[in-house]
Amino acid sequence: MLELELLPGAGVTLPAGAGTLAFGMSSDEVDHILAAATGVHRAMQCMTLARADYAELRHAHDAWLSGVLHDHRWSTVATFGNVVLSVAGGGPGRTDSLCGIAIDTAAPVDTASATAVVWDGVDLFGHPAEDIVSVLPGPTRPSAPAAPDVTVGPLGLWLRGQASALGGWSQLLLLDTPNGWEQCCTGVFACAAGGDGFTGILR
């Protein structure tokens, strides 16, 4: 089984010795490392929203977290077995550097295609969601009051997308900082005043 290892605060080590995506890398450096992966492609963007489209930072923040705020330099997607990895720049004051790594998984066709997504020896997608949360460092909390997903501040980690088969997580976002986002709020995963990435965009 292939293994993709999360390194909170540092980045992600890719399977089979393909290298490490380190926070702070440029988009060209990231593309160079991902070029050796199978299934590498440029993501199609149905929207190309920019910071200038938002009068308030909190809405730009929400758009960035949800993947609506795009930058064409950060559209490379790589597939490792059953795992799809995408990258993002444009986090807290770092539009030119790697700030976020998103990972999605689906049930593998066979075990030979499975890739474990691991933090500290724990396969984050391979166990029931509540078992994973029980071994993560606190504090953990929902990203919003009624959300089924969980954020782990000390790791800069957002777990979401519970899969029905195992009741486990199927998506995550790893950020380079557990602290605030620009001047809009004190948290990185949500704004206290509320954010809406579609404000002023969809009418």
GROMACS .gro file of C-alpha atoms in nm, residues 122-136 159 162-170:
model
   25
  122VAL     CA    1  -0.274   0.694   1.193
  123ASP     CA    2  -0.455   0.633   0.864
  124LEU     CA    3  -0.699   0.925   0.869
  125PHE     CA    4  -0.928   0.780   0.602
  126GLY     CA    5  -0.906   0.416   0.711
  127HIS     CA    6  -1.105   0.420   1.037
  128PRO     CA    7  -1.441   0.548   1.164
  129ALA     CA    8  -1.453   0.925   1.207
  130GLU     CA    9  -1.506   0.916   1.584
  131ASP     CA   10  -1.204   0.687   1.632
  132ILE     CA   11  -0.985   0.930   1.438
  133VAL     CA   12  -1.107   1.232   1.636
  134SER     CA   13  -1.037   1.050   1.964
  135VAL     CA   14  -0.662   1.030   1.890
  136LEU     CA   15  -0.614   1.382   1.753
  159LEU     CA   16  -1.143   1.681   0.829
  162GLN     CA   17  -1.774   1.145   0.600
  163ALA     CA   18  -1.786   0.839   0.372
  164SER     CA   19  -2.088   0.614   0.416
  165ALA     CA   20  -1.904   0.281   0.388
  166LEU     CA   21  -1.686   0.315   0.699
  167GLY     CA   22  -1.838   0.630   0.847
  168GLY     CA   23  -1.489   0.772   0.811
  169TRP     CA   24  -1.344   1.092   0.671
  170SER     CA   25  -1.294   1.121   0.296
   0.00000   0.00000   0.00000
